[in-house]
Amino acid sequence: MSPDPLLSVSHLTTVFDTPDGSVRAVDDVSFEIRAGETVGLVGESGSGKSVTALSIMRLVQPPGRIAGGSLSFKGRDLLTLDERTMRTVRGADITLIFQEPMTALNPVFRVGDQIAETLRVHGRASRREARTAAVDLLRAVRIPDAASRVNDYPHQLSGGMRQRVLIAMSLACQPSLVIADEPTTALDVTIQAEILDLLREMKSALHLSLLLITHDLGVIAETADRVAVMYAGRIVETGPVRAIFREPAHPYTRGLLASMPGGRPGRRLLAIDGSVPLLGALPPGCAFNPRCPDRFEPCTAAPPPDYVVGPERAAKCYLHDRQSAVRNPQSAMGTDATR
Amino acid sequence: MPLVEVSRLVKHFTRDAGLFRARTRVSAVDDVSFSIEQGETFGLVGESGSGKTTTGRCMLRLIEPSSGAVRFRGENVLDFSSRRLREARRDMQIVFQDPYSSLNPRMRARQIVEEPLIIHRLGSRAGRQERVAELFRLVGLNPVHLDRYPHQFSGGQRQRIGMARALALNPSFVILDEPVSALDVSVQAQVVNLLMDLQEQLKLTYLFIAHDLRLVEHICSRVAVMFLGKIVEIGRTSSLFVSPQHPYTRALLSAIPVPDPDAPRQRIVLDPASVDRHVVLREIAAGHWAAI
């Protein structure tokens, strides 16, 4: 039996109210993150992966709002906390690393002061202690010459170094969960490799859990223990990383993996037809059905429920209908009860 | 004779002196030479700031190079008068990275694709309309949508419009500057297939500028690796990817995340001090050169 998860997201639904009606950016999303593991959340632009991250942090801004579900973190539901209590969790126990390190840092403050501020806001250090701690943190994320870099402004650092500063900041209060939203997308591939190595190292040194959000299946393969694949606001497949890459259960996952360059050079790639649907104009039934090579009658009728497709695996696809259908995705993510 | 031959291309950017700063000169492209054979796809790879995009733009004189030569069918494009250059550009086109910013949002798709024909005074009005519809079909779009504006198309479709515009004048050489990197993962393969199909159908020669090495390995016959304005390694893709020689190429290749959880990871970290910028390219194996 697996231990209680650190974070359990169940039936999370986040909508954006537009003049043309409300749009479900995150639609009935459930998954869990256990202590010490890395969960990869894969999806394309508009799939709802970043809104999922913001929802967990309760940082969704109007016209967006969390319309339902629960976020059970260390035994309490984050959605029921008052804003004041939430503020003690956010940035301390759960932290978020953004994609664009230039916009996430304040350009008019020294990076050391920005790290120190995090510590002081959460009452973890006095002014002087915070200063020393900032240098230690910069050293921990392997910024060379940390004692003088602490006085730099963000523009004086390279993109990779800025991302290291953000990682240092996110680790300042010893969080138990770090959410990294496309942490390496804006970076060059050699710098990306360094940042991923750093995240991995920090994760095991500090016994963190990591929710890594990305569109890059290569990054997922190198980093994640378990994977959740999002498409048009829903999680269409979940499972251990090896199982998903060896035997994808959802046609979307299968299509993504098959479309990657590889095989004999010069051969045509196995592309997925069509394009990502707009959330305001989703097709009836399964949102992937217009692009799906395996589409059959039920696909256009109603959105598919989760089907258990293996140990700790679930997929929202009617192809698996003959196996036992499970309505509760929560249990599909666990090891017991479903088999 | 190669179709395109770039020799000793140099582009300096000067940064004016400031109150507390002396005038500085940056070599974005520093003595770059390579040639592209008719019908091949030549890859130019490197990270941001390596000079790969500047090289591409200098070849079309979208940026004026500081020195060197760019021979197209044997003639040096850098010697051309502006009139002659405009003629030459019919034959050499470019597709930009970002289909969201490279198409004029106030123009209909029809106008975007037709514009090069008008500029070069080709065809009658009716003839142009027919050609535009034909181009639309060629890139896999439905001519019914010709009167839409760019924002009414998806990213992949917009890149197809960019391609249709580039092909309007029947070029033989097209520079593709990161043509799929701004697109959603699930549509990249479609556009890559389109590019490969068009190449075969229209006998195009491509310069493919990219940072996605997996894609370069798949579609390019030869590749040059740029690092800080210089080519540090150049050769057949098969040879270069299998036995990279330059420390930077090795680091770059080892940094690509492989979409296989069981792939062995052996990160090679580049020690910038190990790269001597003054080493010249030498031939390691047949057609495979490295600056080591």
XYZ file of C-alpha atoms in Angstrom:
631
model
C 0.000 0.000 0.000
C 1.278 3.408 -0.825
C 1.528 5.997 1.953
C -0.880 8.908 2.080
C -0.180 11.269 -0.765
C 1.341 14.657 -0.019
C -1.090 16.390 -2.348
C -4.273 14.925 -3.605
C -6.083 16.856 -6.288
C -9.616 15.630 -6.793
C -12.191 16.715 -9.315
C -10.532 20.099 -9.612
C -12.439 22.335 -12.007
C -11.328 25.847 -12.905
C -13.442 27.950 -15.218
C -12.949 31.266 -16.971
C -16.062 33.394 -17.236
C -16.160 35.001 -20.657
C -18.938 37.020 -22.298
C -19.741 33.910 -24.337
C -20.181 31.719 -21.297
C -17.777 29.977 -18.980
C -14.910 27.915 -20.316
C -13.513 24.968 -18.387
C -9.730 25.381 -18.484
C -9.314 22.612 -15.926
C -12.080 20.068 -16.111
C -12.555 17.495 -13.352
C -8.835 16.905 -12.861
C -7.675 14.361 -10.297
C -4.183 13.148 -9.484
C -1.921 12.787 -6.514
C 1.668 13.488 -5.625
C 3.414 11.353 -3.030
C 6.254 12.396 -0.803
C 9.552 12.433 -2.653
C 8.251 11.729 -6.136
C 8.278 13.708 -9.345
C 5.031 13.863 -11.240
C 5.260 15.108 -14.817
C 2.253 16.981 -16.161
C 2.474 16.995 -19.963
C 0.343 19.021 -22.292
C 0.362 21.495 -25.147
C -0.504 25.152 -24.974
C -4.090 25.568 -23.836
C -4.294 22.098 -22.313
C -4.805 23.579 -18.851
C -1.535 22.471 -17.282
C -0.478 25.937 -16.132
C -3.956 26.753 -14.857
C -3.781 23.520 -12.861
C -0.563 24.795 -11.261
C -2.074 28.192 -10.508
C -5.171 26.521 -9.069
C -3.078 24.449 -6.661
C -1.402 27.693 -5.532
C -4.810 29.400 -5.476
C -3.414 32.095 -7.721
C -6.084 31.978 -10.423
C -7.071 35.550 -11.265
C -10.504 36.699 -12.451
C -12.171 36.078 -14.857
C -10.843 32.681 -13.815
C -12.125 30.929 -10.704
C -11.914 27.532 -9.091
C -15.402 26.144 -9.515
C -15.120 22.848 -7.718
C -13.084 19.976 -6.362
C -10.654 19.716 -3.505
C -6.920 20.073 -2.949
C -5.924 17.963 -0.013
C -2.417 18.898 1.111
C -0.963 17.274 4.240
C -4.436 16.403 5.369
C -6.200 19.744 4.898
C -8.122 21.114 1.953
C -6.330 24.133 0.543
C -9.569 25.353 -1.021
C -11.183 25.853 2.374
C -8.300 27.817 3.908
C -8.748 31.536 4.391
C -6.406 33.704 2.324
C -4.249 34.531 5.353
C -3.561 30.891 6.135
C -3.084 30.116 2.457
C -0.377 32.754 2.394
C 1.628 30.807 4.954
C 1.505 27.757 2.686
C 2.120 29.526 -0.609
C 5.765 30.321 -1.205
C 6.794 28.368 1.883
C 5.385 24.836 1.907
C 4.325 24.827 -1.748
C 6.343 26.926 -4.144
C 6.113 27.690 -7.820
C 8.926 28.166 -10.336
C 7.788 30.044 -13.404
C 8.843 29.600 -16.980
C 10.247 33.038 -17.664
C 12.941 33.850 -15.122
C 13.200 37.471 -16.244
C 9.589 38.363 -15.540
C 9.386 36.314 -12.359
C 12.147 38.342 -10.728
C 11.719 41.973 -9.804
C 14.171 43.941 -11.970
C 14.755 46.734 -9.454
C 15.838 44.638 -6.482
C 19.072 42.752 -5.940
C 18.566 38.983 -6.228
C 19.889 38.433 -2.711
C 17.290 40.810 -1.296
C 14.542 39.017 -3.179
C 15.574 35.682 -1.668
C 15.939 37.272 1.766
C 12.461 38.761 1.472
C 10.943 35.310 1.017
C 12.575 34.184 4.253
C 11.515 37.255 6.196
C 7.935 37.293 4.953
C 7.520 33.757 6.215
C 9.247 34.595 9.491
C 12.056 32.145 8.858
C 14.919 34.549 9.493
C 15.860 37.974 10.764
C 17.208 40.554 8.371
C 20.825 39.642 9.008
C 20.267 35.883 9.030
C 18.308 36.148 5.806
C 21.256 37.774 4.111
C 23.594 34.914 5.056
C 20.956 32.388 4.137
C 20.587 33.969 0.696
C 24.288 33.470 0.009
C 24.061 29.857 1.209
C 21.077 29.237 -1.046
C 22.830 30.704 -4.075
C 25.794 28.489 -3.283
C 23.477 25.485 -2.992
C 22.105 26.049 -6.498
C 25.735 26.300 -7.622
C 25.955 29.912 -8.604
C 29.670 30.608 -8.762
C 30.959 33.381 -6.546
C 27.672 33.495 -4.634
C 28.895 36.008 -2.042
C 29.194 38.728 -4.673
C 26.415 37.539 -7.007
C 23.966 38.086 -4.166
C 24.315 41.808 -4.902
C 23.524 41.488 -8.611
C 20.365 42.708 -10.235
C 18.456 40.204 -12.389
C 19.600 41.769 -15.666
C 23.212 41.115 -14.710
C 22.604 37.373 -14.750
C 22.185 35.015 -17.692
C 18.887 33.171 -18.246
C 20.247 29.991 -16.689
C 21.577 31.863 -13.652
C 18.234 33.646 -13.203
C 16.477 30.302 -13.240
C 18.914 29.122 -10.547
C 18.010 32.180 -8.463
C 14.316 31.300 -8.805
C 15.065 27.747 -7.728
C 17.028 29.074 -4.744
C 14.083 31.291 -3.857
C 11.623 28.441 -4.162
C 13.738 26.309 -1.827
C 14.329 29.043 0.756
C 11.621 27.986 3.196
C 12.207 24.242 2.789
C 9.002 23.445 0.951
C 7.623 19.962 0.667
C 6.217 20.531 -2.808
C 7.780 22.485 -5.661
C 5.752 23.125 -8.804
C 7.943 23.914 -11.803
C 5.982 25.300 -14.752
C 8.043 24.844 -17.941
C 11.200 25.698 -15.980
C 13.513 25.163 -18.933
C 11.454 26.122 -21.965
C 13.051 29.549 -22.378
C 16.556 28.126 -22.011
C 19.085 26.639 -24.403
C 19.392 22.882 -24.411
C 22.761 22.739 -22.607
C 21.488 25.089 -19.887
C 18.248 23.109 -19.727
C 20.266 19.973 -18.985
C 22.051 21.738 -16.126
C 18.810 23.058 -14.618
C 17.140 19.633 -14.819
C 20.166 18.060 -13.138
C 19.959 20.704 -10.422
C 16.223 20.126 -9.846
C 16.795 16.376 -9.596
C 19.631 16.825 -7.146
C 17.735 19.295 -4.973
C 14.737 17.007 -4.967
C 16.645 14.081 -3.529
C 18.801 16.169 -1.182
C 15.797 17.925 0.343
C 13.242 15.085 0.019
C 10.906 17.271 -1.977
C 8.051 16.339 -4.205
C 8.130 17.907 -7.611
C 5.307 18.661 -10.029
C 7.031 19.266 -13.329
C 4.905 20.861 -16.027
C 6.199 20.678 -19.573
C 5.299 20.037 -23.196
C 8.585 18.211 -23.786
C 8.314 14.435 -23.596
C 12.104 14.180 -23.481
C 12.200 16.242 -20.284
C 9.460 14.054 -18.802
C 11.301 10.839 -19.669
C 14.430 12.098 -17.942
C 12.806 13.495 -14.824
C 9.413 12.082 -13.885
C 8.446 9.029 -11.840
C 4.813 9.232 -12.850
C 3.117 11.115 -15.649
C -0.249 12.753 -16.209
C -1.094 13.721 -19.787
C -3.471 16.659 -20.256
C -5.518 17.493 -23.297
C -8.143 20.238 -23.541
C -8.459 20.666 -19.776
C -8.653 16.986 -18.844
C -6.145 14.413 -17.762
C -6.457 11.766 -20.447
C -3.853 9.341 -19.164
C -1.879 8.697 -15.996
C 0.707 6.133 -15.058
C 4.330 5.343 -14.221
C 6.733 6.927 -16.685
C 8.082 3.664 -18.124
C 4.655 2.214 -18.708
C 3.461 5.364 -20.479
C 6.443 5.528 -22.797
C 6.498 1.771 -23.463
C 2.788 1.287 -23.912
C 0.799 4.497 -24.151
C -2.876 3.735 -23.500
C -4.490 6.877 -24.900
C -4.389 7.565 -28.658
C -3.249 11.134 -27.951
C -0.227 9.983 -25.939
C 0.489 7.341 -28.554
C 0.267 9.966 -31.307
C 2.590 12.375 -29.511
C 5.230 9.720 -28.979
C 4.945 8.445 -32.539
C 5.237 11.938 -34.031
C 8.664 12.601 -32.523
C 11.537 12.675 -34.989
C 13.363 9.366 -35.018
C 13.530 6.244 -37.085
C 15.112 6.406 -40.507
C 16.236 9.923 -41.434
C 14.212 11.598 -44.148
C 11.158 9.425 -43.601
C 7.855 11.238 -43.153
C 6.873 11.658 -39.511
C 3.719 10.090 -38.127
C 1.814 13.293 -37.529
C -1.402 13.753 -35.573
C -3.990 15.359 -37.867
C -5.785 18.585 -37.064
C -4.955 21.067 -34.358
C -5.525 21.603 -30.658
C -9.183 22.617 -30.144
C -10.129 25.905 -28.540
C -11.549 25.421 -25.060
C -14.600 27.459 -25.961
C -15.413 25.212 -28.902
C -14.722 21.656 -27.816
C -16.176 18.851 -29.907
C -18.871 16.729 -28.255
C -17.700 13.594 -26.467
C -13.977 13.025 -26.174
C -12.154 16.275 -26.999
C -9.554 14.352 -28.994
C -12.065 12.521 -31.198
C -11.760 14.679 -34.371
C -8.014 13.949 -34.465
C -8.182 10.367 -33.270
C -7.301 7.521 -35.645
C -9.163 5.032 -33.425
C -12.440 6.916 -33.166
C -15.643 4.849 -33.035
C -19.283 5.498 -32.133
C -19.168 6.186 -28.383
C -16.374 8.762 -28.774
C -18.645 11.492 -30.070
C -21.490 10.793 -27.638
C -20.086 11.546 -24.190
C -16.674 12.264 -22.656
C -15.073 8.936 -21.702
C -14.586 8.088 -18.014
C -11.323 6.779 -16.608
C -10.549 3.157 -17.357
C -7.975 1.220 -15.410
C -5.428 -0.010 -17.907
C -2.744 -1.463 -15.670
C -1.091 -1.101 -12.286
C -1.471 2.537 -11.265
C -2.624 3.366 -14.758
C -5.755 4.967 -16.120
C -6.828 6.333 -19.489
C -9.918 8.191 -20.641
C -10.575 6.230 -23.793
C -13.437 3.961 -24.838
C -10.939 1.559 -26.411
C -10.490 0.202 -22.916
C -14.211 -0.201 -22.299
C -14.067 -3.970 -22.142
C -11.912 -3.794 -19.069
C -13.496 -2.777 -15.799
C -14.595 0.828 -15.961
C -13.756 2.899 -12.946
C -15.666 6.074 -12.337
C -13.378 7.309 -9.625
C -10.005 8.397 -11.030
C -8.677 8.819 -7.507
C -8.653 5.098 -6.957
C -7.267 4.525 -10.419
C -4.168 6.447 -9.411
C -3.563 4.378 -6.285
C -2.041 0.918 -6.180
C -4.821 -0.806 -4.279
C -8.571 -1.079 -4.452
C -8.678 -1.004 -8.211
C -7.060 -4.288 -9.061
C 28.804 23.719 -58.420
C 26.929 24.171 -55.150
C 23.710 26.217 -55.325
C 24.728 28.441 -52.437
C 28.233 29.079 -51.242
C 28.962 31.197 -48.196
C 32.589 32.130 -47.779
C 34.313 33.937 -44.962
C 31.105 35.679 -43.952
C 31.541 38.218 -41.167
C 29.015 40.395 -39.383
C 30.078 42.814 -36.681
C 27.668 44.765 -34.609
C 29.108 47.838 -32.987
C 27.822 49.095 -29.730
C 28.248 52.812 -29.392
C 30.258 54.246 -26.600
C 28.248 55.259 -23.567
C 29.051 57.615 -20.782
C 31.124 55.018 -18.966
C 31.656 52.557 -21.756
C 34.033 52.401 -24.647
C 32.758 51.552 -28.128
C 32.671 47.773 -28.443
C 32.465 45.457 -31.385
C 30.677 42.105 -31.302
C 31.336 39.500 -33.964
C 27.932 37.858 -34.359
C 29.141 35.931 -37.396
C 32.853 35.353 -37.453
C 34.436 33.982 -40.627
C 31.728 31.476 -41.540
C 32.018 29.335 -44.678
C 29.840 26.504 -45.984
C 28.138 25.458 -49.173
C 24.729 23.966 -49.935
C 24.196 21.564 -52.816
C 21.165 21.700 -55.068
C 18.240 19.801 -53.520
C 19.747 19.185 -50.106
C 18.612 20.235 -46.659
C 21.505 21.822 -44.848
C 21.151 22.268 -41.095
C 22.595 25.172 -39.156
C 22.392 24.482 -35.444
C 23.469 26.324 -32.360
C 22.080 27.904 -29.235
C 20.780 31.419 -28.801
C 23.487 33.930 -29.589
C 25.500 31.519 -31.707
C 24.891 33.597 -34.841
C 22.808 31.093 -36.792
C 19.879 33.444 -37.453
C 22.197 36.349 -38.297
C 23.991 34.107 -40.786
C 20.687 33.274 -42.491
C 19.648 36.901 -42.675
C 23.024 38.010 -43.999
C 22.678 35.484 -46.821
C 19.546 37.277 -48.068
C 20.982 40.669 -47.126
C 18.120 41.284 -44.732
C 21.072 42.274 -42.588
C 24.069 43.649 -44.490
C 27.147 41.520 -43.767
C 30.408 43.266 -42.865
C 32.498 41.197 -45.268
C 32.690 37.894 -47.071
C 30.786 36.493 -50.020
C 27.480 34.712 -50.582
C 27.470 33.097 -54.013
C 24.142 32.011 -55.397
C 24.467 30.050 -58.638
C 28.034 31.337 -58.754
C 27.239 35.048 -58.422
C 28.054 37.046 -55.332
C 24.798 38.376 -53.885
C 26.740 40.935 -51.858
C 27.832 42.692 -55.072
C 24.280 43.070 -56.386
C 22.655 46.470 -56.828
C 19.381 46.888 -54.974
C 17.472 46.331 -58.202
C 19.393 43.185 -59.009
C 18.980 42.006 -55.416
C 15.228 42.335 -55.630
C 15.267 40.120 -58.702
C 17.530 37.608 -56.956
C 15.231 37.435 -53.961
C 12.548 35.868 -56.104
C 14.727 32.815 -56.061
C 15.732 32.880 -52.391
C 13.083 33.116 -49.725
C 12.775 32.863 -45.961
C 10.157 31.484 -43.572
C 10.335 32.917 -40.094
C 10.072 31.209 -36.747
C 7.041 32.803 -35.253
C 3.881 32.540 -37.352
C 2.111 34.728 -34.803
C 4.250 37.797 -35.406
C 5.490 37.285 -38.965
C 2.099 37.671 -40.664
C 0.496 41.110 -40.881
C -2.621 40.849 -38.677
C -4.516 43.415 -40.780
C -4.151 41.545 -44.020
C -6.301 38.669 -45.195
C -4.519 35.397 -45.958
C -5.210 36.052 -49.637
C -3.376 39.398 -49.529
C -0.463 37.967 -47.571
C 0.150 35.279 -50.155
C -0.530 37.579 -53.113
C 1.679 40.449 -52.002
C 4.987 39.098 -53.389
C 3.279 38.611 -56.790
C 2.134 42.234 -56.793
C 5.522 43.547 -55.739
C 7.182 41.655 -58.556
C 4.370 42.588 -60.987
C 3.599 39.039 -61.904
C 0.422 37.980 -63.656
C -2.923 39.619 -64.185
C -5.347 40.123 -61.347
C -7.241 36.970 -62.259
C -4.039 35.050 -62.808
C -2.797 36.027 -59.383
C -6.045 34.944 -57.732
C -5.696 31.575 -59.353
C -2.071 31.269 -58.277
C -2.957 32.187 -54.676
C -5.621 29.481 -54.538
C -3.169 26.999 -56.023
C -0.545 27.916 -53.399
C -3.121 27.520 -50.655
C -3.897 23.995 -51.820
C -0.193 23.253 -52.224
C 0.459 23.876 -48.527
C -2.589 21.883 -47.462
C -5.015 24.730 -46.764
C -8.547 25.066 -48.062
C -8.938 28.039 -50.470
C -12.389 28.589 -48.941
C -10.548 30.216 -46.040
C -8.551 32.673 -48.157
C -10.449 35.668 -46.868
C -9.732 34.959 -43.235
C -7.311 36.985 -41.152
C -4.228 35.401 -39.537
C -5.800 35.235 -36.066
C -8.517 32.983 -37.461
C -5.946 30.295 -38.234
C -4.129 27.960 -35.850
C -0.351 28.196 -35.428
C 0.279 25.312 -37.799
C -2.001 26.836 -40.423
C -0.270 30.190 -40.054
C 3.067 28.577 -40.714
C 1.526 27.048 -43.847
C 0.486 30.544 -44.944
C 4.069 31.719 -44.388
C 5.248 28.852 -46.547
C 2.676 29.660 -49.277
C 3.902 33.257 -49.363
C 7.521 32.145 -49.550
C 6.703 29.798 -52.434
C 4.630 32.350 -54.401
C 7.585 33.368 -56.570
C 8.767 29.819 -57.266
C 12.061 30.060 -55.397
C 14.673 27.332 -55.606
C 16.210 28.109 -52.213
C 14.310 28.631 -48.961
C 15.768 29.522 -45.580
C 13.679 27.995 -42.799
C 14.452 29.800 -39.563
C 13.159 27.590 -36.728
C 9.980 26.889 -38.721
C 8.291 24.612 -36.191
C 9.680 25.567 -32.809
C 6.819 27.954 -31.988
C 4.195 25.320 -32.824
C 2.379 22.895 -30.575
C 4.140 19.554 -30.295
C 1.228 17.702 -31.872
C 1.286 19.838 -35.033
C 5.060 20.083 -35.531
C 5.224 16.753 -37.328
C 2.539 17.861 -39.827
C 4.517 20.937 -40.789
C 7.769 18.971 -40.984
C 6.072 16.515 -43.340
C 4.771 19.388 -45.437
C 8.272 20.843 -45.718
C 9.674 17.472 -46.801
C 6.849 16.927 -49.328
C 7.259 20.399 -50.835
C 10.978 19.917 -51.137
C 10.503 16.738 -53.125
C 7.677 18.096 -55.229
C 9.264 21.465 -56.080
C 12.946 20.391 -55.953
C 13.667 22.936 -53.244
C 16.963 23.478 -51.486
C 16.665 24.288 -47.775
C 18.812 25.962 -45.200
C 17.243 24.702 -41.987
C 18.143 26.827 -38.973
C 17.200 25.106 -35.734
C 18.062 24.276 -32.189
C 16.063 21.035 -32.164
C 18.799 18.541 -32.868
C 16.482 15.536 -33.082
C 14.653 17.202 -35.928
C 17.877 18.262 -37.642
C 19.144 14.708 -37.469
C 15.946 13.540 -39.101
C 15.688 15.901 -42.048
C 19.136 17.330 -42.824
C 21.711 15.664 -45.038
C 24.547 17.836 -43.755
C 24.841 20.048 -40.721
C 27.054 22.829 -39.351
C 27.303 23.541 -35.622
C 27.779 27.168 -34.638
C 29.240 28.334 -31.362
C 29.848 32.004 -30.539
C 29.712 33.130 -34.153
C 31.916 30.402 -35.587
C 31.307 27.045 -37.184
C 33.041 24.559 -34.911
C 32.025 21.409 -36.746
C 30.500 20.570 -40.103
C 29.784 17.322 -41.876
C 27.293 14.735 -43.016
C 24.532 14.361 -40.432
C 25.130 10.628 -40.146
C 28.806 11.126 -39.407
C 28.473 14.158 -37.137
C 25.717 12.749 -34.934
C 27.417 9.371 -34.570
C 30.898 10.635 -33.841
C 30.876 14.278 -32.805
C 34.431 15.614 -32.535
C 34.250 19.111 -31.111
C 33.723 19.396 -27.332
C 30.819 21.788 -27.892
C 29.055 19.421 -30.308
C 29.514 16.610 -27.793
C 28.061 18.698 -24.981
C 25.161 19.797 -27.169
C 24.293 16.280 -28.295
C 24.540 14.874 -24.783
C 22.159 17.569 -23.500
C 19.211 16.569 -25.716
C 16.515 15.038 -23.525
C 15.730 11.615 -24.965
C 12.060 10.567 -24.871
C 12.931 7.171 -23.415
C 13.015 6.681 -19.637
C 15.560 3.860 -19.990
C 17.989 5.657 -22.296
C 21.437 5.876 -20.733
C 22.240 9.423 -19.692
C 25.766 10.553 -20.070
C 25.976 14.262 -19.720
C 29.056 15.856 -21.191
C 29.568 19.298 -19.732
C 31.430 21.830 -21.814
C 34.319 23.546 -20.193
C 34.366 26.880 -22.063
C 38.072 27.174 -21.310
C 38.683 24.055 -23.396
C 37.449 25.800 -26.544
C 40.116 27.733 -28.371
C 38.358 30.125 -30.742
C 41.406 30.408 -32.953
C 41.619 26.763 -33.952
C 40.683 26.340 -37.598
C 38.517 23.599 -39.062
C 40.381 20.497 -40.174
C 39.112 17.411 -41.929
C 38.614 14.510 -39.503
C 36.996 12.092 -41.926
C 35.770 12.460 -45.497
C 33.658 15.635 -45.556
C 33.614 15.913 -41.759
C 35.458 18.938 -40.387
C 35.960 20.078 -36.815
C 37.810 22.949 -35.158
C 39.924 20.795 -32.874
